[in-house]
Coordinates of C-alpha atoms in Angstrom, one line a residue:
M8 CA 102.7 126.9 104.3
K9 CA 99.4 125.1 105.1
A10 CA 97.6 125.2 108.4
I11 CA 94.9 123.2 110.0
C12 CA 92.3 125.0 112.1
F13 CA 90.6 122.7 114.5
Y14 CA 87.5 123.7 116.5
F15 CA 85.6 121.4 118.8
Q16 CA 82.0 122.2 119.9
I17 CA 80.4 121.3 123.2
H18 CA 76.8 121.7 124.0
Q19 CA 74.2 120.2 126.3
P20 CA 70.7 121.5 126.7
F21 CA 68.6 121.4 129.8
R22 CA 66.2 118.6 128.8
L23 CA 62.5 119.0 129.8
K24 CA 60.6 116.5 131.9
R25 CA 57.3 115.1 130.9
Y26 CA 55.1 118.1 131.4
R27 CA 51.3 117.5 131.1
F28 CA 48.5 120.0 130.4
F29 CA 47.3 119.8 134.0
D30 CA 50.7 120.9 135.2
I31 CA 50.2 124.3 133.7
G32 CA 49.9 126.9 136.4
N33 CA 50.8 124.4 139.1
D34 CA 54.3 123.3 138.4
H35 CA 56.9 125.9 137.4
Y36 CA 59.9 123.5 137.3
Y37 CA 60.4 122.1 133.8
Y38 CA 63.6 120.0 133.8
D39 CA 64.5 116.4 134.0
D40 CA 67.4 116.6 136.4
F41 CA 68.0 112.9 136.4
A42 CA 68.3 112.7 132.6
N43 CA 70.5 115.8 132.5
D44 CA 72.8 114.4 135.2
D45 CA 73.0 111.0 133.6
I46 CA 73.6 112.2 130.0
V47 CA 76.2 114.8 130.7
T48 CA 78.1 112.5 133.2
R49 CA 78.1 109.6 130.7
I50 CA 79.2 111.7 127.8
A51 CA 81.9 113.4 129.9
M52 CA 83.4 110.1 131.0
R53 CA 83.3 108.6 127.5
S54 CA 84.1 111.6 125.4
Y55 CA 84.8 115.0 126.9
I56 CA 87.3 114.1 129.6
P57 CA 89.4 111.6 127.5
A58 CA 89.3 114.0 124.5
A59 CA 90.5 116.9 126.6
E60 CA 93.3 114.8 128.0
S61 CA 94.3 113.9 124.5
L62 CA 94.4 117.6 123.4
L63 CA 96.5 118.4 126.5
R64 CA 99.0 115.7 125.6
M65 CA 99.1 116.8 122.0
I66 CA 100.0 120.4 123.2
E67 CA 102.6 119.2 125.7
E68 CA 104.3 116.6 123.6
G69 CA 104.3 118.8 120.5
E70 CA 106.0 121.6 122.4
G71 CA 103.2 124.0 121.7
N72 CA 103.0 123.3 118.0
F73 CA 99.5 121.9 118.2
R74 CA 96.7 124.5 118.6
C75 CA 92.9 124.3 118.5
A76 CA 89.7 126.1 119.6
I77 CA 86.8 125.1 121.8
S78 CA 83.3 126.4 121.7
I79 CA 81.2 125.5 124.7
T80 CA 77.7 126.9 125.4
G81 CA 76.7 128.5 128.7
T82 CA 74.1 125.7 129.4
A83 CA 76.8 123.1 128.9
L84 CA 79.2 125.0 131.2
E85 CA 76.4 125.1 133.9
Q86 CA 75.8 121.4 133.7
C87 CA 79.5 120.5 133.7
E88 CA 80.1 122.7 136.8
Q89 CA 77.3 121.0 138.6
Y90 CA 77.8 117.3 137.5
V91 CA 81.4 116.9 136.2
P92 CA 83.5 119.8 137.6
E93 CA 86.7 117.8 136.8
F94 CA 86.0 118.5 133.1
I95 CA 86.0 122.2 133.9
D96 CA 89.4 121.8 135.5
L97 CA 90.7 120.2 132.4
L98 CA 89.4 123.0 130.3
K99 CA 91.2 125.5 132.6
K100 CA 94.4 123.6 132.0
L101 CA 93.9 123.8 128.3
A102 CA 93.3 127.5 128.5
A103 CA 96.4 128.0 130.6
T104 CA 98.6 126.5 127.8
G105 CA 97.8 129.6 125.7
K106 CA 97.3 127.3 122.7
V107 CA 93.5 127.0 122.9
D108 CA 91.0 129.6 121.8
F109 CA 87.6 129.8 123.4
L110 CA 85.1 131.0 120.9
A111 CA 82.1 133.3 121.4
E112 CA 78.6 132.0 120.8
T113 CA 75.0 132.3 122.2
Y114 CA 74.8 131.4 125.9
A115 CA 71.8 129.1 125.4
H116 CA 72.7 127.7 121.9
S117 CA 69.6 129.6 120.7
L118 CA 68.2 130.7 117.3
S119 CA 67.9 134.3 118.4
S120 CA 70.1 135.6 115.6
L121 CA 67.2 134.7 113.2
I122 CA 64.6 136.8 114.9
D123 CA 65.8 139.1 117.7
P124 CA 69.2 140.9 117.3
D125 CA 69.0 142.4 120.8
E126 CA 68.5 139.0 122.4
F127 CA 71.3 137.6 120.2
A128 CA 73.8 140.4 121.2
N129 CA 72.8 140.0 124.9
Q130 CA 73.3 136.2 125.0
V131 CA 76.7 136.5 123.3
K132 CA 77.8 139.1 125.8
V133 CA 76.6 137.0 128.7
H134 CA 78.5 134.0 127.3
D135 CA 81.7 136.0 126.9
E136 CA 81.5 137.1 130.5
K137 CA 81.2 133.4 131.5
I138 CA 84.2 132.4 129.4
Y139 CA 86.3 135.2 130.9
E140 CA 85.2 134.3 134.4
L141 CA 86.2 130.6 134.0
F142 CA 89.1 130.8 131.6
G143 CA 90.4 134.3 131.5
Q144 CA 89.9 134.8 127.8
K145 CA 88.0 137.4 125.8
P146 CA 86.8 135.7 122.6
K147 CA 87.7 137.4 119.3
V148 CA 86.0 135.0 116.9
L149 CA 82.3 134.1 117.0
R150 CA 80.7 130.8 116.2
N151 CA 76.9 131.2 116.0
T152 CA 74.5 128.4 116.9
E153 CA 74.8 125.5 114.4
L154 CA 77.1 127.7 112.3
I155 CA 74.1 129.8 111.3
Y156 CA 75.2 132.9 109.3
C157 CA 73.9 135.4 106.7
D158 CA 74.9 138.8 105.4
D159 CA 72.3 140.6 107.7
M160 CA 74.3 139.4 110.7
A161 CA 77.7 140.5 109.7
P162 CA 77.5 144.3 110.6
L163 CA 76.1 143.4 114.1
I164 CA 78.8 140.8 114.7
Y165 CA 81.5 143.2 113.7
E166 CA 80.0 146.0 115.8
M167 CA 80.1 143.6 118.8
G168 CA 83.9 143.6 118.5
Y169 CA 84.6 140.3 116.7
K170 CA 87.3 140.0 114.0
G171 CA 85.9 136.8 112.4
V172 CA 83.0 134.4 112.3
I173 CA 82.9 130.7 111.7
T174 CA 80.3 129.2 109.3
E175 CA 79.6 126.4 106.9
G176 CA 81.4 126.1 103.6
A177 CA 78.1 125.4 101.8
K178 CA 78.4 124.4 98.2
H179 CA 75.4 126.5 97.0
I180 CA 77.2 129.5 98.5
L181 CA 80.7 128.8 97.4
G182 CA 80.0 127.5 93.9
W183 CA 83.4 126.9 92.3
K184 CA 85.2 128.5 95.2
S185 CA 87.1 126.6 97.8
P186 CA 86.4 126.7 101.6
N187 CA 90.2 126.6 102.2
Y188 CA 90.6 130.4 102.1
V189 CA 89.7 133.3 104.3
Y190 CA 86.9 135.4 102.9
S191 CA 85.4 138.8 103.9
A192 CA 81.7 139.4 104.6
A193 CA 79.9 141.1 101.7
S194 CA 77.9 143.4 104.1
Q195 CA 80.9 144.2 106.3
P196 CA 84.2 143.7 104.5
A197 CA 86.2 144.2 107.8
L198 CA 84.7 140.9 109.1
K199 CA 86.5 137.8 108.1
L200 CA 84.9 134.4 107.4
L201 CA 86.3 131.0 108.2
L202 CA 84.5 128.2 106.3
K203 CA 84.2 124.6 107.4
N204 CA 85.7 122.0 105.1
S205 CA 82.6 119.7 105.3
K206 CA 84.2 116.8 103.4
L207 CA 87.3 116.5 105.6
S208 CA 85.4 117.2 108.8
D209 CA 82.7 114.6 108.1
D210 CA 85.3 112.0 107.2
I211 CA 86.2 112.1 110.9
T212 CA 82.7 112.8 112.4
F213 CA 80.5 110.4 110.5
R214 CA 82.7 108.0 108.4
F215 CA 85.7 107.2 110.6
G216 CA 84.3 103.9 112.0
N217 CA 82.2 103.0 109.0
H218 CA 83.5 99.6 107.6
D219 CA 81.5 100.2 104.4
W220 CA 83.3 103.4 103.6
D221 CA 85.7 103.0 100.6
A222 CA 88.4 104.9 102.5
Y223 CA 88.2 102.7 105.6
P224 CA 90.3 102.5 107.7
L225 CA 91.2 106.1 108.1
T226 CA 94.7 106.6 109.5
A227 CA 96.5 109.8 110.5
D228 CA 99.1 109.6 107.8
K229 CA 96.5 109.0 105.1
Y230 CA 94.4 111.9 106.4
I231 CA 97.4 114.3 106.5
D232 CA 98.2 113.2 102.9
W233 CA 94.8 114.3 101.8
I234 CA 95.3 117.7 103.4
A235 CA 98.8 118.1 101.9
S236 CA 97.6 117.2 98.4
T237 CA 95.2 120.2 98.3
P238 CA 96.4 123.0 96.0
P239 CA 99.5 124.8 97.5
E240 CA 97.8 128.2 97.4
E241 CA 95.0 127.0 99.7
Q242 CA 96.4 128.0 103.1
I243 CA 93.8 127.0 105.8
I244 CA 91.9 123.8 106.3
N245 CA 89.0 124.3 108.7
L246 CA 88.0 121.2 110.6
F247 CA 84.9 121.9 112.7
M248 CA 83.2 119.1 114.7
S249 CA 81.6 118.2 118.0
L250 CA 83.9 117.0 120.7
E251 CA 81.5 114.1 121.1
T252 CA 82.9 112.8 117.9
F253 CA 85.7 111.3 120.0
G254 CA 84.4 108.6 122.3
E255 CA 80.7 109.1 121.8
M256 CA 79.8 109.2 118.1
Q257 CA 83.0 107.3 117.3
S258 CA 83.7 104.9 120.2
R259 CA 87.1 104.4 121.7
E260 CA 87.3 101.0 120.2
T261 CA 87.5 102.5 116.7
G262 CA 90.9 103.9 117.6
I263 CA 89.6 107.5 117.3
F264 CA 91.8 108.8 120.1
Q265 CA 95.0 107.3 118.7
F266 CA 94.1 108.8 115.4
L267 CA 93.7 112.3 116.9
E268 CA 96.9 112.2 118.9
A269 CA 98.9 111.0 115.8
L270 CA 97.9 113.9 113.6
P271 CA 100.5 116.5 114.9
R272 CA 103.4 114.1 114.2
F273 CA 102.4 113.5 110.6
A274 CA 101.5 117.1 110.0
K275 CA 104.9 118.2 111.2
E276 CA 106.6 115.8 108.7
R277 CA 104.6 117.4 105.9
G278 CA 105.3 120.9 107.0
I279 CA 101.7 121.6 108.0
E280 CA 101.0 123.8 111.0
F281 CA 98.1 124.2 113.4
W282 CA 96.5 127.6 114.0
T283 CA 93.7 128.8 116.2
P284 CA 90.8 130.7 114.5
T285 CA 92.2 134.0 116.0
E286 CA 95.6 133.3 114.5
A287 CA 94.0 132.5 111.1
V288 CA 92.0 135.8 110.9
E289 CA 95.1 137.8 112.0
K290 CA 97.6 136.1 109.7
L291 CA 95.6 135.6 106.5
K292 CA 94.1 138.3 104.2
P293 CA 90.7 137.6 102.5
V294 CA 90.9 136.5 98.9
G295 CA 87.5 138.0 98.2
E296 CA 84.0 138.8 99.5
L297 CA 81.4 136.1 100.1
S298 CA 77.8 136.9 99.9
V299 CA 75.3 134.8 101.9
M300 CA 71.8 136.1 101.1
H301 CA 69.9 133.6 103.2
P302 CA 70.8 131.9 106.5
I303 CA 73.0 128.8 106.2
S304 CA 74.0 126.2 108.7
W305 CA 75.9 122.9 109.0
A306 CA 72.9 120.7 109.0
D307 CA 71.6 118.3 106.4
E308 CA 72.3 118.5 102.7
A309 CA 70.4 121.7 102.3
R310 CA 72.7 123.5 104.7
D311 CA 69.8 125.8 105.8
T312 CA 67.7 126.3 108.9
S313 CA 65.0 123.8 108.0
A314 CA 66.2 121.3 110.6
W315 CA 64.9 123.7 113.3
L316 CA 62.3 125.8 111.5
G317 CA 61.2 123.7 108.6
N318 CA 57.6 122.8 109.6
K319 CA 54.5 124.5 111.1
L320 CA 55.1 122.9 114.5
Q321 CA 58.5 124.4 114.8
R322 CA 57.5 127.8 113.5
E323 CA 54.5 128.0 115.9
A324 CA 56.6 127.2 118.9
F325 CA 59.4 129.5 117.8
D326 CA 57.1 132.5 117.2
K327 CA 55.2 132.0 120.4
L328 CA 58.4 131.8 122.4
Y329 CA 59.8 135.1 121.0
S330 CA 56.5 136.9 121.3
V331 CA 57.3 137.6 124.9
A332 CA 61.0 138.3 124.4
E333 CA 60.8 142.0 125.1
R334 CA 58.8 141.5 128.3
V335 CA 61.2 138.9 129.6
R336 CA 64.2 141.2 129.1
L337 CA 62.4 144.0 131.0
C338 CA 61.7 141.9 134.1
D339 CA 64.0 141.4 137.0
D340 CA 62.9 137.9 138.0
R341 CA 66.1 135.8 137.9
R342 CA 64.3 132.5 137.8
L343 CA 62.2 133.6 134.9
K344 CA 65.2 134.8 132.9
Q345 CA 67.0 131.5 133.6
D346 CA 64.0 129.6 132.2
W347 CA 63.9 132.0 129.2
Y348 CA 67.5 131.0 128.3
Y349 CA 66.9 127.3 128.8
L350 CA 63.8 127.3 126.6
Q351 CA 65.6 129.0 123.7
A352 CA 68.0 126.0 123.1
S353 CA 67.8 125.0 119.5
D354 CA 67.5 121.4 120.5
H355 CA 63.9 121.8 121.5
F356 CA 63.0 122.7 117.9
F357 CA 65.3 120.1 116.4
Y358 CA 63.3 117.4 118.3
M359 CA 60.1 118.6 116.4
A360 CA 61.6 118.1 112.9
T361 CA 59.5 116.0 110.6
K362 CA 61.7 116.2 107.5
H363 CA 63.8 113.2 106.3
F364 CA 67.5 113.7 107.4
A365 CA 70.3 112.3 105.3
D366 CA 71.5 110.7 108.5
G367 CA 68.4 109.8 110.5
A368 CA 70.5 108.1 113.1
V369 CA 72.0 111.5 114.1
H370 CA 68.5 112.9 114.8
S371 CA 67.3 109.9 116.8
H372 CA 70.6 109.8 118.7
F373 CA 69.8 113.3 120.3
S374 CA 66.0 113.3 120.6
P375 CA 64.5 112.0 123.9
Y376 CA 61.0 111.8 122.4
E377 CA 59.4 109.0 120.4
T378 CA 57.9 111.4 117.8
P379 CA 58.2 115.0 116.8
F380 CA 54.6 115.6 117.8
Q381 CA 55.3 114.4 121.3
A382 CA 58.2 116.8 121.4
F383 CA 55.9 119.7 120.3
T384 CA 53.2 118.9 122.8
N385 CA 55.5 118.7 125.7
Y386 CA 57.3 121.9 124.8
M387 CA 54.1 123.9 124.2
N388 CA 52.8 122.8 127.6
V389 CA 55.9 124.1 129.3
L390 CA 55.9 127.3 127.2
S391 CA 52.2 127.9 128.1
D392 CA 53.1 127.9 131.8
F393 CA 56.1 130.1 131.2
I394 CA 54.0 132.7 129.4
V395 CA 51.5 132.7 132.3
R396 CA 54.4 133.6 134.6
V397 CA 55.5 136.4 132.2
E398 CA 51.9 137.7 132.0
E399 CA 51.8 138.0 135.8
Q400 CA 54.5 140.5 135.6
Y401 CA 53.5 142.3 132.3
P402 CA 49.9 141.5 131.2
L403 CA 49.7 140.5 127.5
E404 CA 46.7 142.8 126.9
I405 CA 49.0 145.7 127.2
E406 CA 50.4 146.4 123.7
N407 CA 54.2 146.5 123.3
E408 CA 54.2 150.2 122.4
E409 CA 52.1 151.1 125.4
L410 CA 54.2 148.9 127.6
N411 CA 57.4 150.4 126.3
S412 CA 56.0 153.9 126.9
L413 CA 55.1 153.1 130.5
L414 CA 58.4 151.4 131.1
T415 CA 60.3 154.3 129.5
T416 CA 58.5 156.6 131.9
I417 CA 59.3 154.4 134.9
R418 CA 62.9 154.1 133.8
N419 CA 63.2 157.9 133.4
Q420 CA 61.7 158.4 136.8
A421 CA 64.1 155.9 138.2
R422 CA 67.0 157.6 136.6
E423 CA 65.8 161.0 137.9
I424 CA 65.5 159.5 141.4
E425 CA 68.9 158.0 141.1
T426 CA 70.4 161.3 140.1
L427 CA 68.7 163.1 143.0
N428 CA 69.9 160.5 145.4
K429 CA 73.4 160.9 144.1
E430 CA 73.1 164.7 144.6
V431 CA 71.8 164.2 148.1
N432 CA 74.7 161.8 148.9
S433 CA 77.2 164.2 147.4
M434 CA 75.8 167.1 149.6
R435 CA 75.8 164.8 152.6
Q436 CA 79.4 163.9 152.0
N437 CA 80.4 167.6 151.5
I438 CA 78.7 168.5 154.8
E439 CA 80.5 165.6 156.6
H440 CA 83.7 166.6 155.0
Y441 CA 83.2 170.3 156.0
N442 CA 82.4 169.2 159.6
E443 CA 85.4 167.0 159.7
E444 CA 87.6 169.8 158.5
H445 CA 86.1 172.2 161.0
R446 CA 86.7 169.7 163.8
L447 CA 90.3 169.3 162.7
R448 CA 90.9 173.0 162.5
E449 CA 89.5 173.5 166.0
K450 CA 91.6 170.6 167.3
K451 CA 94.7 172.0 165.7
A452 CA 94.0 175.5 167.1
Q453 CA 93.7 174.1 170.6
E454 CA 96.8 172.1 170.2
A455 CA 98.7 175.2 168.9
T456 CA 97.5 177.3 171.9
L457 CA 98.7 174.6 174.3
D458 CA 102.0 174.4 172.6
E459 CA 102.5 178.2 172.8
V460 CA 101.8 178.2 176.5
A461 CA 104.1 175.3 177.0
E462 CA 107.0 177.1 175.2
M463 CA 106.8 180.5 177.1
P464 CA 109.8 181.1 179.6
E465 CA 109.0 180.8 183.3
A466 CA 108.8 184.1 185.4
P467 CA 111.6 184.3 188.1
A468 CA 110.4 183.9 191.6
E469 CA 110.3 187.2 193.6
A470 CA 113.0 187.4 196.4
P471 CA 111.5 188.1 199.8
A472 CA 111.8 191.8 200.8
K473 CA 114.6 192.7 203.3
K474 CA 113.4 194.4 206.4
T475 CA 115.7 197.5 207.1
A476 CA 116.1 198.8 210.7
R477 CA 114.3 202.0 211.3
K478 CA 116.6 204.7 212.7
P479 CA 115.2 206.3 215.9
R480 CA 114.3 209.9 215.7
A481 CA 117.0 212.2 217.1
T482 CA 116.0 214.1 220.2
K483 CA 116.9 217.7 221.0
A484 CA 119.5 216.6 223.4
D485 CA 121.2 214.5 220.8
K486 CA 121.2 217.5 218.4
A487 CA 122.9 219.7 221.0
T488 CA 125.7 217.3 221.5
K489 CA 126.7 217.3 217.9
T490 CA 129.7 219.5 217.0
G491 CA 132.0 220.3 214.2
D492 CA 131.1 218.5 210.9
E493 CA 128.5 216.6 212.7
A494 CA 126.6 219.8 213.4
P495 CA 124.1 220.8 210.8
K496 CA 125.2 223.6 208.4
R497 CA 122.9 226.4 207.8
R498 CA 122.7 227.9 204.4
G499 CA 124.0 231.5 204.2
R500 CA 125.0 232.0 207.8
K501 CA 128.4 231.7 209.4
P502 CA 128.9 230.4 212.8
K503 CA 129.2 233.0 215.5
N504 CA 132.7 233.8 216.8
K505 CA 132.6 233.6 220.6
E506 CA 135.7 235.8 220.8

């Protein structure tokens, strides 16, 4: 059984406005809001929204047989929320189907994985929180910026909790091997690798509307036939591409949307399924380990990182940016941290590239600058102002070790104060609890006393005393008239006989 694993990437950087040398220290807002609004709105209307609607129809009409994954950066989410919230609503509908994976990646589409593991881990964590907030999913598979990956990254990615990572099926890495299998990372065998099938992915992304291509026109049944004709033991065909392929890079007039929506029907006829990346890493066992000694990416024929860090201009800007990374992470200035994220976008370094690209049109399509040197000058002016703001919080003359020592002391003191405050609050609560219990006991005692008094029997009312008539004292005459039994008897004496 073969399966197709589709993933569509969405990214939009915050483009910089023309920032001159004399703006340094005077203007701390760096972005071209008009360009950002115009570009993201235009692309959303031409590509993102109709493509998302096509995916939703494919899921509903295929009775859940179609599945795919979406990887959208934090900066793209912010711009879509601000300028095209209806696209966010469509993404929520896709998430609600349960057939769409949202992948983990760096929030700012940065190159931090190449220089700063702490920043890389932090950005991925922040991105995951944003995905969960909007779509209720916790990503299990990671797609690093521009599919960048090497052996050094695997242990950290696995430690962060991901089961798999998506990267490029570069020929110089694979050699005779096929990208249509699941591999394990050489430095962390528990981490699974999903490799992009570059040929089949680029047939859609770059060659679909090319009239000079020998396979033109590309139809859905022809494309599925190509996939079905791969060796039967090859189980997974990873098709990784930008969502802008549909409607932007390949216009609607080429029939790209009809092509996309027809794929599930022809795949079903050939017994080919669709899996999400999460399903792929859960269902398939690795066929072997794959070692990637040096960082690879999807870009250019070299499949390395030279598109972003291949010349002195790019390296100087890159090194200067990350020279203040530790200080920025330590500060609490929300605006400064936001600018820090936006300035890390890999696009800024891509605009400075001076190398010859296999497809120069792709580079010119994305760059808002006339020359790489103009891109470098503008970015360095912005970065200079940014570093001035960082220095206001943590002066650069303080060495990192000294700064870390001071900040460690401050943090320890803060923790100690926090602990003491907790103890004080606990004691205060205990006292209040004791006082409350004491009041309750007193109240209950008073109520019990009143109840006892109320339950005692009432004492009978005393009857008024009767007044008895006092006998009058007998006189001597009265005594003399008494005879017989009425006469008093005297003890021991007999009455005298008158005879």
